[in-house]
């Protein structure tokens, strides 16, 4: 593997990338998403655009679909610098930086109208500030994962009570576990890398993910029902190892950030379009969709003090920023 030891390169303060030789910087970017998912497609396009803009000097190789290990593995790799770039859900990143799961609070978002202003505005800036303290750099525009929906193979989920005793796979993140425990479900923490097989072997009866992941990960093959719960909105932060990032010349940083941020904005459009189109495809592939009454789910959370508990965990400062965008949560 040709990984450049950045500190050893003699680079002028402002490096003219057009004069670099081929592959002066060979770096890696990884994710958990299948190759057909919009995250992988747009990340790969960004890496190609970066190669082009730098005449091949900056070569960021893509490792999608958990090729480098699970999210938990990749998170430790990006922390150590073994992996330079990694896109990860804020909810999973919260195992390292607790506030990054704040946008995943249950049943607080109704649509994208207040999500992008929040994530591109003060809420996102607050989260990125916390990430920075952990030695990682989160890029300005978060990629979309989407609104999460509950799928199942045995029972259909229509009311909060249907979740009782439901063995549901959740990503590694305390907020998911807490949310499903609040409904007296039996959440099991499993990385996405093992989710399909966990459903196939019935280690878990159900799972929850946005339509784009259900489609790209072919989860419809091992699930029967989809409840349109929209319980969590989730995005993927594009992270860089802080030391590696700071060691890159400023103009290389500029090109990478520009292309990655542009890719994020384009990727959001694809997820939005898929949200509208995939119900038909997934129904054709055998999933039975149903609506739920989200007020009933939300009132269950209110009645057991779920929001108060998480407000105390995140702290007043973070909660106030969140409420600025979604209104009072209690
Ligand atoms: O692990 C998941 O369910 C996924 C793919 O949605 C995340 O990355 C959080």
XYZ file of C-alpha atoms and ligand atoms in Angstrom:
339
model
C 0.000 0.000 0.000
C 1.412 3.376 -0.938
C 0.326 5.566 1.882
C 2.193 8.830 1.964
C 3.705 9.807 5.275
C 2.527 13.344 5.027
C 4.867 14.864 7.562
C 7.864 13.738 5.512
C 6.989 15.492 2.312
C 8.708 18.791 1.720
C 5.815 20.942 0.630
C 5.824 24.678 0.161
C 3.224 26.453 2.280
C 1.004 26.827 -0.728
C 1.510 23.939 -3.018
C 0.702 24.296 -6.680
C -1.177 21.067 -7.227
C -0.882 21.332 -10.987
C 2.844 20.733 -10.614
C 2.548 17.625 -8.481
C 3.557 14.274 -9.890
C 1.073 11.454 -10.189
C -0.366 10.224 -6.892
C 1.609 12.418 -4.536
C -1.020 11.738 -1.895
C -2.489 8.264 -1.824
C -5.239 8.127 0.761
C -8.268 6.000 1.604
C -11.960 6.718 2.137
C -14.335 4.061 3.423
C -17.982 3.503 4.286
C -20.530 0.842 5.208
C -22.791 1.379 2.209
C -23.366 -0.939 -0.736
C -21.859 0.169 -4.055
C -25.268 1.043 -5.493
C -26.209 3.336 -2.571
C -26.147 7.097 -3.323
C -23.529 7.631 -0.586
C -21.013 5.387 -2.325
C -21.908 6.683 -5.768
C -21.403 10.336 -4.794
C -18.315 9.716 -2.655
C -16.721 7.853 -5.563
C -17.639 10.700 -7.924
C -16.026 13.195 -5.536
C -12.801 11.160 -5.399
C -12.734 11.074 -9.207
C -13.299 14.841 -9.350
C -10.441 15.355 -6.873
C -8.097 13.188 -8.957
C -9.032 15.182 -12.027
C -8.667 18.596 -10.415
C -5.240 17.678 -9.048
C -4.027 15.940 -12.214
C -3.874 12.663 -10.347
C -1.778 14.056 -7.487
C -4.445 13.371 -4.873
C -5.633 9.801 -5.232
C -8.255 8.871 -2.644
C -9.178 5.240 -3.058
C -12.686 4.174 -2.111
C -13.438 1.190 0.105
C -17.231 0.923 0.277
C -19.505 -1.778 1.680
C -17.554 -2.518 4.871
C -14.525 -3.729 2.913
C -12.282 -2.418 5.689
C -14.453 -3.840 8.475
C -17.568 -2.780 10.351
C -18.419 0.789 11.347
C -16.915 0.113 14.751
C -13.667 -1.061 13.111
C -13.539 1.847 10.663
C -14.181 4.350 13.440
C -11.132 3.130 15.313
C -9.091 3.109 12.089
C -9.930 6.734 11.310
C -9.079 7.709 14.875
C -5.641 6.109 14.632
C -4.998 7.443 11.132
C -4.825 3.973 9.559
C -7.846 5.189 7.575
C -7.785 8.821 6.442
C -11.468 9.423 5.563
C -14.644 7.721 6.755
C -18.327 8.534 6.403
C -20.346 7.475 9.406
C -23.782 8.040 10.846
C -23.800 10.639 13.605
C -25.621 8.149 15.786
C -22.754 5.664 15.559
C -20.151 8.402 15.946
C -21.859 9.161 19.263
C -20.102 6.132 20.760
C -17.059 8.423 20.638
C -18.578 11.929 20.654
C -21.900 11.707 22.553
C -23.645 14.808 21.123
C -23.415 13.611 17.519
C -26.569 11.554 18.001
C -28.670 14.588 18.883
C -30.245 14.813 15.417
C -31.429 11.227 15.906
C -33.802 12.090 18.734
C -36.969 10.061 18.165
C -39.964 11.547 16.367
C -38.795 15.170 16.288
C -38.478 15.870 12.548
C -41.403 15.907 10.173
C -39.626 16.686 6.905
C -36.445 18.096 5.398
C -37.568 21.721 5.646
C -36.023 22.125 9.067
C -33.344 19.408 8.784
C -30.995 21.040 6.266
C -31.145 24.503 7.852
C -30.290 22.816 11.184
C -27.529 20.558 9.915
C -25.981 23.190 7.621
C -26.536 25.805 10.329
C -26.019 26.042 14.057
C -26.855 22.466 15.017
C -24.368 21.038 12.517
C -21.744 23.589 13.575
C -22.239 22.635 17.217
C -21.837 18.929 16.408
C -18.754 19.523 14.241
C -17.192 21.508 17.047
C -17.571 18.515 19.365
C -16.126 16.170 16.721
C -13.105 18.434 16.361
C -12.331 18.060 20.064
C -12.048 14.307 19.511
C -9.257 14.761 16.939
C -11.455 14.277 13.884
C -12.629 16.742 11.265
C -16.269 16.612 10.116
C -16.867 18.276 6.755
C -19.394 21.054 6.499
C -22.252 19.368 4.622
C -23.517 16.104 6.024
C -24.582 13.413 3.519
C -28.116 12.052 3.854
C -28.912 8.617 5.193
C -32.605 9.428 5.482
C -35.722 8.925 7.556
C -35.591 5.539 9.210
C -38.416 3.002 8.886
C -39.022 -0.181 10.861
C -39.105 -3.479 8.949
C -40.030 -6.897 10.261
C -40.479 -10.482 9.184
C -43.121 -11.800 11.587
C -45.367 -9.138 12.998
C -46.542 -5.904 11.430
C -45.764 -2.771 13.464
C -48.772 -0.470 13.620
C -48.913 0.846 17.167
C -46.392 1.379 19.969
C -47.623 -1.838 21.608
C -46.598 -3.878 18.574
C -42.984 -3.144 19.490
C -43.291 -4.956 22.826
C -40.801 -7.825 22.935
C -39.825 -7.135 19.302
C -36.274 -8.325 18.640
C -34.959 -5.484 16.538
C -31.439 -5.030 15.196
C -30.117 -1.542 15.954
C -26.791 0.073 14.997
C -24.187 0.489 17.743
C -25.474 3.643 19.453
C -26.954 4.194 22.916
C -29.781 6.344 21.533
C -31.246 3.528 19.400
C -31.135 1.090 22.277
C -32.772 3.610 24.568
C -35.469 4.493 22.013
C -36.540 0.906 21.406
C -36.307 -0.018 25.074
C -38.691 2.858 25.732
C -41.236 0.885 23.677
C -40.331 -2.290 25.586
C -38.790 -3.831 22.476
C -35.699 -6.053 22.700
C -33.032 -4.192 20.701
C -29.884 -6.069 19.684
C -26.814 -4.085 18.691
C -25.349 -5.300 15.403
C -23.165 -3.460 12.890
C -24.630 -2.971 9.424
C -21.991 -5.367 8.069
C -23.779 -8.255 9.816
C -27.365 -7.014 9.561
C -28.497 -8.960 6.505
C -27.301 -12.266 7.948
C -28.758 -11.455 11.383
C -32.157 -11.034 9.736
C -31.717 -14.073 7.546
C -30.841 -16.318 10.495
C -33.528 -14.627 12.648
C -31.031 -13.465 15.248
C -33.203 -10.372 14.839
C -36.799 -10.285 13.699
C -36.610 -6.770 12.380
C -34.452 -3.728 11.801
C -34.895 -0.081 10.935
C -33.293 1.879 8.083
C -34.127 4.409 5.404
C -35.613 3.098 2.128
C -32.369 3.677 0.201
C -30.434 1.337 2.523
C -33.223 -1.254 2.522
C -33.060 -1.248 -1.266
C -29.258 -1.166 -1.711
C -28.680 -3.705 1.064
C -31.443 -5.978 -0.340
C -33.014 -6.209 3.103
C -36.385 -6.787 1.410
C -35.159 -10.322 0.707
C -35.258 -11.134 4.411
C -38.097 -8.867 5.624
C -41.852 -8.814 4.965
C -43.305 -5.622 6.421
C -42.316 -1.987 6.467
C -43.908 0.452 8.899
C -43.465 4.061 7.799
C -42.363 5.204 11.217
C -39.945 8.000 10.195
C -38.793 7.653 13.799
C -35.249 8.970 13.309
C -33.544 11.187 10.764
C -29.954 10.139 10.207
C -27.048 11.517 8.165
C -23.488 10.483 7.359
C -20.663 12.807 8.414
C -17.644 12.797 6.137
C -14.777 12.573 8.610
C -11.041 13.030 8.241
C -8.401 12.006 10.710
C -7.443 15.362 12.248
C -3.664 14.919 12.100
C -3.693 13.690 8.518
C -5.978 16.556 7.528
C -3.862 19.232 9.160
C -0.790 17.783 7.438
C -2.249 18.310 3.972
C -1.342 21.463 2.042
C -4.028 24.138 2.213
C -4.888 23.992 -1.460
C -5.230 20.212 -1.353
C -7.561 20.648 1.644
C -9.515 23.230 -0.326
C -10.030 20.945 -3.319
C -11.014 17.958 -1.191
C -13.504 19.943 0.914
C -15.049 21.589 -2.116
C -15.588 18.330 -4.008
C -16.830 16.409 -0.969
C -19.244 19.147 0.102
C -20.592 19.423 -3.452
C -21.035 15.644 -3.506
C -23.025 15.782 -0.260
C -25.464 18.322 -1.691
C -25.945 16.234 -4.832
C -26.321 13.015 -2.820
C -29.129 14.539 -0.733
C -31.160 15.048 -3.913
C -30.824 11.375 -4.825
C -31.973 10.186 -1.410
C -34.916 12.576 -1.565
C -35.907 11.224 -4.965
C -35.522 7.641 -3.766
C -37.748 8.320 -0.765
C -40.501 9.106 -3.206
C -39.827 6.332 -5.714
C -38.715 3.339 -3.680
C -42.016 2.480 -2.000
C -43.213 1.173 -5.355
C -40.048 -0.864 -6.026
C -39.913 -2.314 -2.541
C -43.597 -3.222 -2.664
C -42.942 -5.010 -5.950
C -40.107 -6.840 -4.212
C -42.533 -8.143 -1.617
C -42.545 -5.638 1.283
C -45.961 -4.680 2.666
C -46.026 -1.023 3.727
C -48.187 0.517 6.432
C -48.551 3.958 8.004
C -48.413 4.620 11.713
C -49.765 7.365 13.919
C -46.571 9.084 15.037
C -48.382 11.094 17.738
C -49.086 7.826 19.590
C -45.408 6.904 19.533
C -44.344 10.346 20.592
C -46.785 10.480 23.474
C -45.495 7.142 24.764
C -41.979 8.649 24.811
C -43.272 11.754 26.576
C -45.132 9.727 29.176
C -42.034 7.854 30.298
C -39.770 10.913 30.368
C -37.656 9.846 27.358
C -37.034 13.391 26.132
C -36.188 14.680 29.593
C -33.693 11.875 30.064
C -31.913 12.701 26.799
C -32.051 16.422 27.412
C -30.119 15.794 30.622
C -27.589 13.660 28.732
C -26.989 16.143 25.917
C -27.074 19.174 28.188
C -28.986 22.442 27.932
C -26.674 24.075 25.437
C -27.041 21.373 22.779
C -30.769 20.936 23.471
C -31.413 24.654 23.054
C -29.740 24.606 19.638
C -31.870 21.617 18.625
C -35.099 23.241 19.820
C -34.278 26.320 17.790
C -35.023 24.215 14.722
C -37.722 21.787 15.858
C -39.556 23.797 18.493
C -39.942 22.840 22.154
C -39.465 19.127 22.836
C -40.873 17.776 26.072
O -26.169 0.721 10.292
C -27.172 1.221 9.742
O -28.313 0.841 9.958
C -26.985 2.365 8.783
C -26.487 1.840 7.454
O -28.174 3.040 8.576
C -26.046 3.325 9.411
O -24.980 3.568 8.930
C -26.497 3.945 10.664
